[in-house]
């Protein structure tokens, strides 16, 4: 009987049932090494559980035959049965520790490095969205009473488009980037490889409970990470749905949904992740980043802020107000990029309110509460907070509340003081305060005096105003003459700055967020290259210093962009000459 | 002191808010001034570096002064195209989608002492190019260079926008209480954490350039003499005080003896029998670090060197063999001229050993075997890789340089420095075109089944490649320039004919 040896395997216990063999399983945190051997697919014996890797005597060269009676010859720490070891390990591990460890083992197995695997997972995600459309809409309706069109347009379609966009491009993205070389390294090839970070945690928010946790996930999968998805507990129906359906479609070891509230999240954040992507409030964002700092984990934070909107009198009011009211009323204002407040002159304000009244009536009827197209506030706490804001100004439109249903009607507030609560907190509800300014210049000042917002909106057809706005307002993103729709473009990175967040995602930016770019220079032992290369070695002399400095100097070569046009021009000249010659030749023949 | 820092930061913020740093001409002018500073005072800086680290002139010139000048040249040649807003495709025709690169605001750049000029100033160049105001904080551990910078920079640059502040741990702690919009830190993992925690108070994004134990694997397939030269060069520049220096060597058993003897020869050839007298070796920056390094000498058997001198801040170039994996030298970043050599069975074991540690800043592979190179590249996560050489991967400005995990976060060099200090502001600009409104008004309530169906009709994404129109335009342009050439010649011939 011969037994094959292998050491330092990183597999989970259920994979241990190899035919004959012996191995050492390493568990992370607490670090334990379990040495075992198997015979005829059965675990035959456990040699011990140690806190350090087994000493060298245990590691004969691979393939060397040894008798099965090896256990007695092995000296490793204390001897325990398998279940003793197992118990010892699991007792020391919290539930999340086990989840994260399992994910890490899955990452170490290298499965996610395979591009076909990633594509398969992305396609499975596509299937999940297509096959569960009704269930998803139902869950969203339960959490936020979200109308079906909003669920499809702003959650499902955004996710599906994003996947399509990624699947069409992923083959290009993952290719190592070949880089131009410089004079000193002209015989070498510099390449940038794209490495996944490892175990990624994506924490979603409750306002778009499907889109916000899942949109970053596709980027993380495309980049080859394993992902732990944590939907918000404030939207329980969608969170539960995700926990139910995701395991049916995605690889269970690599992609895991965990649920829980504040206590569980705190516990979860104690684990070691390689990247954390958080969407939510600045307060929690700070806590997440602080927890991440323990393991020096890089983080992307997608936070909120008061997104300002400036409108002047040069626009088509009917269209402009429609676009603004739509941006504010989807999800009854519980959108991180919804316009938070309006800045305009007194005259514009009157026109705006007039028009808004008309449009709201057209869309939601006389009793907006009865309209199926308006969502509800997510929780009593938020309802309480938002209804307080109604006191901060004069209600020009709306102002109706219903505690039972957590309903607040689309409301416009005028005569608002910039110091009142509605103008200092992020509103996150269907209340639109209007603050009067005298000019676009005033509006820019008003905005830049405050924290940089996630978005800034501008409604004008005056190109001068547009230019100064775009130049002077520091903001995450900006949309001119519309709201919210800049989110739908995959080519535009989406993310905040300052208190509205750090890092960006959507489309290629999502992939880049979860990718570490590993620079690599591949050199060889070419003799000519060595003549240059060896100048750097000691003993140093003045001549080599000068030469190397010269070679490393930055030279601006003339661009070769137009060379093809010059060649085409030359070709034209040449063709005339040739034609002339032919004509001449023909002419002389005639003669 | 606190009052001072507040004043400095407030001044920089006011300058930024006034838009002083926004015009491209201003940035270019300041960068040119900075370049002039490096060229005018290169000797001053080389002397300062000599006084701090006994840095040989060649190293000071190549890695510090020239590196800074080249970096500015690189930026100046490209800054116009970098700052031009980037156009991206829109879903709906007539919409304009642009990405603007915006400065963050007031940035803080904290340099390290081992390359006190390059590590402090190259991030500053990028931050300036991106239009930020920059507070420059050189390391206090290299005082001569810090004071040279503090003295010269204000003579050349706008003092409000680009102030230099100096100070030790207490001062830095105070400084970090101020609000910054971006912090760029180069140094140790421990301090990196502290910096990021301080930054978190104001949700300030940070780039951390930290260190780590950069492994070096050598196998039988290479010319050991050349490999030894390239490894020792990377290890001995700045007397091992380089964040990307090879920290330890892993090699199969049969390679160890010939590698060690090759290294012995090379060291003798370069530095002579008495390396302490060689002008080409630096010194350890502080006695504290000499003490730390001296402790590592017990971790194995020194086959070369092994001596040190506390007073002269000197540690001899040393090669250690028979080093245990769990010894002290294998747990901490060495940052000195001591090179431990460990033996492994094969490259798989080397990879396991590397993967069991924190992710390193750099990985060096000396092998001409493609399979082995690929296995390392696939399996080892690290900041950057150089195959068959050390250090050289950072010489290319088009390769981003930065760590991962405990070796840091965020990359820089060349365009990447500019990007680090720029926020990408997406801008979508629409119009009130009535025809387009017919499509876009579908999203408005009241929601109906018909509207939903229209919105669902999106088509499969085909990827980005240029469309037919692009090639058509390209062909037309070329045809036009060709016929222009033909016409010109024809006319000139015709003209001369008639004249004749």
CSV table of C-alpha atoms in Angstrom, one decimal, chain B residues 106-404:
chain,number,residue,atom,x,y,z
B,106,UNK,CA,-6.1,71.5,0.0
B,107,UNK,CA,-3.8,68.4,-0.1
B,108,UNK,CA,-1.2,67.3,2.3
B,109,UNK,CA,1.8,65.4,1.0
B,110,UNK,CA,3.9,63.7,3.7
B,111,UNK,CA,7.3,62.4,2.5
B,112,UNK,CA,9.6,59.7,3.8
B,113,UNK,CA,13.2,60.0,4.9
B,114,UNK,CA,14.8,57.3,2.7
B,115,UNK,CA,14.5,59.2,-0.6
B,116,UNK,CA,13.7,62.5,1.1
B,117,UNK,CA,13.4,64.5,-2.1
B,118,UNK,CA,11.8,62.2,-4.6
B,119,UNK,CA,9.2,60.7,-2.3
B,120,UNK,CA,8.2,64.1,-1.0
B,121,UNK,CA,8.2,66.0,-4.3
B,122,UNK,CA,6.9,63.7,-7.0
B,123,UNK,CA,3.5,63.5,-5.4
B,124,UNK,CA,3.6,67.3,-5.0
B,125,UNK,CA,4.2,67.7,-8.8
B,126,UNK,CA,1.0,65.7,-9.6
B,127,UNK,CA,-1.0,67.5,-7.0
B,128,UNK,CA,0.1,70.9,-8.4
B,129,UNK,CA,-0.6,69.7,-12.0
B,130,UNK,CA,-4.1,68.7,-10.9
B,131,UNK,CA,-4.7,72.2,-9.5
B,132,UNK,CA,-4.7,71.5,-5.8
B,133,UNK,CA,-2.9,73.6,-3.2
B,134,UNK,CA,-0.3,71.5,-1.4
B,135,UNK,CA,1.0,71.5,2.1
B,136,UNK,CA,4.4,69.9,1.8
B,137,UNK,CA,5.7,68.0,4.9
B,138,UNK,CA,9.2,66.5,4.4
B,139,UNK,CA,10.3,63.9,7.0
B,140,UNK,CA,12.0,65.2,10.1
B,141,UNK,CA,14.3,62.1,10.1
B,142,UNK,CA,16.2,63.6,7.2
B,143,UNK,CA,16.7,67.1,8.6
B,144,UNK,CA,19.1,68.5,6.1
B,145,UNK,CA,17.0,67.8,3.1
B,146,UNK,CA,13.9,69.0,5.0
B,147,UNK,CA,15.4,72.3,5.8
B,148,UNK,CA,16.8,72.7,2.2
B,149,UNK,CA,13.3,72.2,0.9
B,150,UNK,CA,11.8,74.5,3.6
B,151,UNK,CA,14.3,77.2,2.6
B,152,UNK,CA,14.2,77.0,-1.2
B,153,UNK,CA,10.6,76.1,-2.1
B,154,UNK,CA,9.2,79.4,-0.8
B,155,UNK,CA,11.8,81.3,-2.9
B,156,UNK,CA,10.4,79.7,-6.1
B,157,UNK,CA,6.7,78.8,-5.5
B,158,UNK,CA,3.7,80.7,-4.4
B,159,UNK,CA,4.0,80.6,-0.6
B,160,UNK,CA,0.3,80.5,0.2
B,161,UNK,CA,-0.5,77.8,-2.3
B,162,UNK,CA,2.4,75.5,-1.6
B,163,UNK,CA,3.8,76.0,1.9
B,164,UNK,CA,6.4,73.7,3.4
B,165,UNK,CA,5.9,72.7,7.0
B,166,UNK,CA,8.5,70.8,9.1
B,167,UNK,CA,8.3,69.1,12.4
B,168,UNK,CA,8.4,65.8,14.3
B,169,UNK,CA,5.8,63.5,15.7
B,170,UNK,CA,4.0,66.0,17.9
B,171,UNK,CA,3.9,68.6,15.2
B,172,UNK,CA,2.6,66.0,12.7
B,173,UNK,CA,-0.1,65.0,15.1
B,174,UNK,CA,-1.2,68.6,15.4
B,175,UNK,CA,-1.0,69.1,11.6
B,176,UNK,CA,-3.2,66.0,11.0
B,177,UNK,CA,-6.0,67.6,13.1
B,178,UNK,CA,-6.5,70.2,10.3
B,179,UNK,CA,-9.0,69.5,7.6
B,180,UNK,CA,-7.5,68.4,4.3
B,181,UNK,CA,-9.2,67.3,1.1
B,182,UNK,CA,-6.6,64.7,0.2
B,183,UNK,CA,-3.7,63.2,2.1
B,184,UNK,CA,-0.8,61.4,0.4
B,185,UNK,CA,1.5,59.6,2.9
B,186,UNK,CA,4.7,57.7,2.2
B,187,UNK,CA,6.2,55.7,5.1
B,188,UNK,CA,5.5,52.9,7.5
B,189,UNK,CA,2.4,50.7,7.9
B,190,UNK,CA,2.0,51.7,11.5
B,191,UNK,CA,2.0,55.4,10.8
B,192,UNK,CA,0.0,54.9,7.7
B,193,UNK,CA,-2.9,53.6,9.8
B,194,UNK,CA,-2.6,56.6,12.2
B,195,UNK,CA,-2.7,59.0,9.2
B,196,UNK,CA,-5.7,57.3,7.7
B,197,UNK,CA,-7.6,57.3,11.0
B,198,UNK,CA,-6.9,61.0,11.5
B,199,UNK,CA,-8.0,61.6,7.9
B,200,UNK,CA,-11.2,59.7,8.5
B,201,UNK,CA,-12.4,62.4,10.9
B,202,UNK,CA,-13.1,64.6,7.9
B,203,UNK,CA,-13.7,61.7,5.5
B,204,UNK,CA,-10.5,62.7,3.6
B,205,UNK,CA,-9.4,60.2,1.0
B,206,UNK,CA,-5.9,59.0,1.4
B,207,UNK,CA,-3.2,57.3,-0.6
B,208,UNK,CA,-0.8,55.3,1.5
B,209,UNK,CA,2.6,54.3,0.1
B,210,UNK,CA,3.9,51.8,2.7
B,211,UNK,CA,6.5,49.1,2.7
B,212,UNK,CA,6.7,45.4,3.3
B,213,UNK,CA,9.0,42.4,2.8
B,214,UNK,CA,9.6,42.3,-0.9
B,215,UNK,CA,10.7,38.7,-1.8
B,216,UNK,CA,13.1,37.8,-4.5
B,217,UNK,CA,13.1,34.3,-6.1
B,218,UNK,CA,16.1,33.0,-8.0
B,219,UNK,CA,16.1,29.7,-9.8
B,220,UNK,CA,18.7,27.6,-11.7
B,221,UNK,CA,17.7,28.9,-15.2
B,222,UNK,CA,19.5,32.3,-15.0
B,223,UNK,CA,23.0,33.6,-15.2
B,224,UNK,CA,23.8,33.8,-11.5
B,225,UNK,CA,26.5,36.4,-11.9
B,226,UNK,CA,24.2,38.9,-13.6
B,227,UNK,CA,21.3,38.0,-11.2
B,228,UNK,CA,23.6,38.6,-8.2
B,229,UNK,CA,24.6,42.0,-9.6
B,230,UNK,CA,21.1,43.0,-10.2
B,231,UNK,CA,19.9,41.9,-6.7
B,232,UNK,CA,22.7,43.4,-4.8
B,233,UNK,CA,22.4,46.7,-6.7
B,234,UNK,CA,18.8,46.9,-5.6
B,235,UNK,CA,19.7,45.9,-2.1
B,236,UNK,CA,22.7,48.2,-1.6
B,237,UNK,CA,21.5,51.5,-3.1
B,238,UNK,CA,20.9,53.8,-0.2
B,239,UNK,CA,22.3,51.0,2.0
B,240,UNK,CA,19.2,49.0,1.8
B,241,UNK,CA,16.9,51.8,2.9
B,242,UNK,CA,14.6,51.5,-0.1
B,243,UNK,CA,11.0,50.5,0.2
B,244,UNK,CA,11.2,48.3,-2.9
B,245,UNK,CA,14.6,46.8,-2.1
B,246,UNK,CA,14.6,43.0,-2.3
B,247,UNK,CA,14.1,42.1,1.3
B,248,UNK,CA,15.0,38.4,1.3
B,249,UNK,CA,16.0,35.8,-1.3
B,250,UNK,CA,14.3,32.5,-1.8
B,251,UNK,CA,16.1,29.9,-3.9
B,252,UNK,CA,16.3,26.1,-4.4
B,253,UNK,CA,19.0,24.4,-2.4
B,254,UNK,CA,21.4,23.9,-5.3
B,255,UNK,CA,21.3,27.6,-6.2
B,256,UNK,CA,22.3,28.8,-2.8
B,257,UNK,CA,26.1,28.0,-2.8
B,258,UNK,CA,26.8,29.4,-6.3
B,259,UNK,CA,24.6,32.4,-5.7
B,260,UNK,CA,26.4,33.2,-2.4
B,261,UNK,CA,29.8,32.9,-4.0
B,262,UNK,CA,28.7,35.1,-6.9
B,263,UNK,CA,27.5,37.7,-4.5
B,264,UNK,CA,30.7,37.6,-2.5
B,265,UNK,CA,32.7,38.3,-5.7
B,266,UNK,CA,30.4,41.1,-6.7
B,267,UNK,CA,30.5,42.8,-3.4
B,268,UNK,CA,34.3,42.6,-3.3
B,269,UNK,CA,34.5,44.0,-6.9
B,270,UNK,CA,32.2,46.9,-6.1
B,271,UNK,CA,33.2,47.9,-2.6
B,272,UNK,CA,36.6,46.4,-2.1
B,273,UNK,CA,37.8,44.4,1.0
B,274,UNK,CA,36.9,47.3,3.3
B,275,UNK,CA,33.4,48.4,2.3
B,276,UNK,CA,33.2,51.0,5.0
B,277,UNK,CA,35.7,53.1,3.0
B,278,UNK,CA,33.9,52.9,-0.3
B,279,UNK,CA,32.4,56.2,-1.3
B,280,UNK,CA,29.5,54.4,-3.0
B,281,UNK,CA,27.7,53.2,0.1
B,282,UNK,CA,25.3,55.3,2.1
B,283,UNK,CA,24.8,55.3,5.8
B,284,UNK,CA,21.9,54.3,8.1
B,285,UNK,CA,19.7,57.3,8.8
B,286,UNK,CA,19.7,57.1,12.6
B,287,UNK,CA,21.4,55.1,15.4
B,288,UNK,CA,18.0,53.8,16.4
B,289,UNK,CA,17.8,52.0,13.1
B,290,UNK,CA,21.4,50.6,13.5
B,291,UNK,CA,20.3,49.0,16.8
B,292,UNK,CA,17.3,47.5,15.1
B,293,UNK,CA,19.4,46.1,12.3
B,294,UNK,CA,22.1,44.8,14.7
B,295,UNK,CA,19.4,42.6,16.3
B,296,UNK,CA,18.8,40.9,12.9
B,297,UNK,CA,22.3,39.7,12.6
B,298,UNK,CA,21.7,36.8,15.1
B,299,UNK,CA,19.0,35.4,12.9
B,300,UNK,CA,21.4,33.4,10.7
B,301,UNK,CA,24.9,32.7,9.7
B,302,UNK,CA,26.7,35.7,8.1
B,303,UNK,CA,28.7,34.5,5.1
B,304,UNK,CA,29.6,38.0,4.1
B,305,UNK,CA,29.8,41.0,6.4
B,306,UNK,CA,28.1,41.0,9.7
B,307,UNK,CA,29.8,44.0,11.2
B,308,UNK,CA,28.3,47.3,12.3
B,309,UNK,CA,29.3,50.5,14.0
B,310,UNK,CA,26.8,52.5,16.0
B,311,UNK,CA,28.8,55.7,16.1
B,312,UNK,CA,29.2,55.9,12.4
B,313,UNK,CA,25.7,54.7,11.7
B,314,UNK,CA,27.2,51.9,9.6
B,315,UNK,CA,26.0,48.4,8.9
B,316,UNK,CA,28.1,46.3,6.6
B,317,UNK,CA,26.6,44.7,3.5
B,318,UNK,CA,25.7,41.3,4.9
B,319,UNK,CA,24.4,38.0,3.5
B,320,UNK,CA,22.8,35.7,6.0
B,321,UNK,CA,22.2,32.0,5.4
B,322,UNK,CA,20.5,29.2,7.5
B,323,UNK,CA,17.8,31.7,8.4
B,324,UNK,CA,14.7,30.2,10.1
B,325,UNK,CA,11.4,31.2,8.7
B,326,UNK,CA,10.1,32.2,12.1
B,327,UNK,CA,13.1,34.3,13.1
B,328,UNK,CA,12.8,38.0,13.8
B,329,UNK,CA,14.4,39.1,10.5
B,330,UNK,CA,11.7,37.2,8.6
B,331,UNK,CA,8.9,39.0,10.5
B,332,UNK,CA,9.8,42.6,10.0
B,333,UNK,CA,10.7,44.8,7.0
B,334,UNK,CA,14.6,44.8,7.1
B,335,UNK,CA,15.3,48.2,5.5
B,336,UNK,CA,19.0,47.8,5.7
B,337,UNK,CA,21.9,46.1,3.9
B,338,UNK,CA,21.2,42.6,5.3
B,339,UNK,CA,20.1,40.0,2.8
B,340,UNK,CA,18.8,36.7,4.2
B,341,UNK,CA,18.8,33.8,1.8
B,342,UNK,CA,16.3,31.0,2.5
B,343,UNK,CA,16.1,27.7,0.6
B,344,UNK,CA,13.0,26.1,-0.8
B,345,UNK,CA,12.3,23.0,-2.7
B,346,UNK,CA,10.8,24.6,-5.7
B,347,UNK,CA,8.9,27.7,-6.9
B,348,UNK,CA,5.5,26.3,-5.5
B,349,UNK,CA,6.9,26.2,-2.0
B,350,UNK,CA,8.3,29.7,-2.5
B,351,UNK,CA,4.9,31.0,-3.6
B,352,UNK,CA,3.3,29.3,-0.5
B,353,UNK,CA,5.8,31.0,1.7
B,354,UNK,CA,5.2,34.4,0.1
B,355,UNK,CA,1.5,34.0,0.3
B,356,UNK,CA,1.6,33.2,4.0
B,357,UNK,CA,2.9,36.7,4.6
B,358,UNK,CA,1.3,40.1,4.1
B,359,UNK,CA,1.1,41.2,0.5
B,360,UNK,CA,4.5,42.8,-0.5
B,361,UNK,CA,5.1,46.1,-2.3
B,362,UNK,CA,7.3,44.4,-4.9
B,363,UNK,CA,8.1,40.9,-6.1
B,364,UNK,CA,11.3,40.0,-7.9
B,365,UNK,CA,11.6,36.8,-10.0
B,366,UNK,CA,14.9,35.7,-11.5
B,367,UNK,CA,13.9,33.0,-13.9
B,368,UNK,CA,13.8,32.7,-17.7
B,369,UNK,CA,11.2,30.0,-17.5
B,370,UNK,CA,7.9,31.4,-18.8
B,371,UNK,CA,5.7,28.9,-16.8
B,372,UNK,CA,7.4,29.8,-13.5
B,373,UNK,CA,7.0,33.5,-14.3
B,374,UNK,CA,3.4,33.1,-15.1
B,375,UNK,CA,2.7,31.0,-12.0
B,376,UNK,CA,4.2,33.8,-9.8
B,377,UNK,CA,2.3,36.5,-11.6
B,378,UNK,CA,-1.0,34.6,-11.3
B,379,UNK,CA,-0.6,33.4,-7.7
B,380,UNK,CA,1.2,36.3,-5.9
B,381,UNK,CA,-0.7,39.4,-5.1
B,382,UNK,CA,1.7,42.4,-4.6
B,383,UNK,CA,2.2,46.0,-5.5
B,384,UNK,CA,4.4,45.5,-8.6
B,385,UNK,CA,6.7,42.9,-10.2
B,386,UNK,CA,10.0,43.1,-11.8
B,387,UNK,CA,11.2,40.0,-13.6
B,388,UNK,CA,15.0,39.4,-13.9
B,389,UNK,CA,15.9,42.7,-12.2
B,390,UNK,CA,15.1,44.8,-9.2
B,391,UNK,CA,13.8,48.3,-8.7
B,392,UNK,CA,13.6,49.0,-12.5
B,393,UNK,CA,9.9,48.7,-12.8
B,394,UNK,CA,9.5,52.1,-11.2
B,395,UNK,CA,11.6,53.7,-13.9
B,396,UNK,CA,8.7,53.7,-16.3
B,397,UNK,CA,6.3,56.5,-15.7
B,398,UNK,CA,3.5,54.6,-17.5
B,399,UNK,CA,3.4,51.9,-14.9
B,400,UNK,CA,1.5,52.8,-11.8
B,401,UNK,CA,3.4,52.3,-8.5
B,402,UNK,CA,1.7,51.4,-5.3
B,403,UNK,CA,1.0,48.7,-2.8
B,404,UNK,CA,-1.9,46.5,-2.0
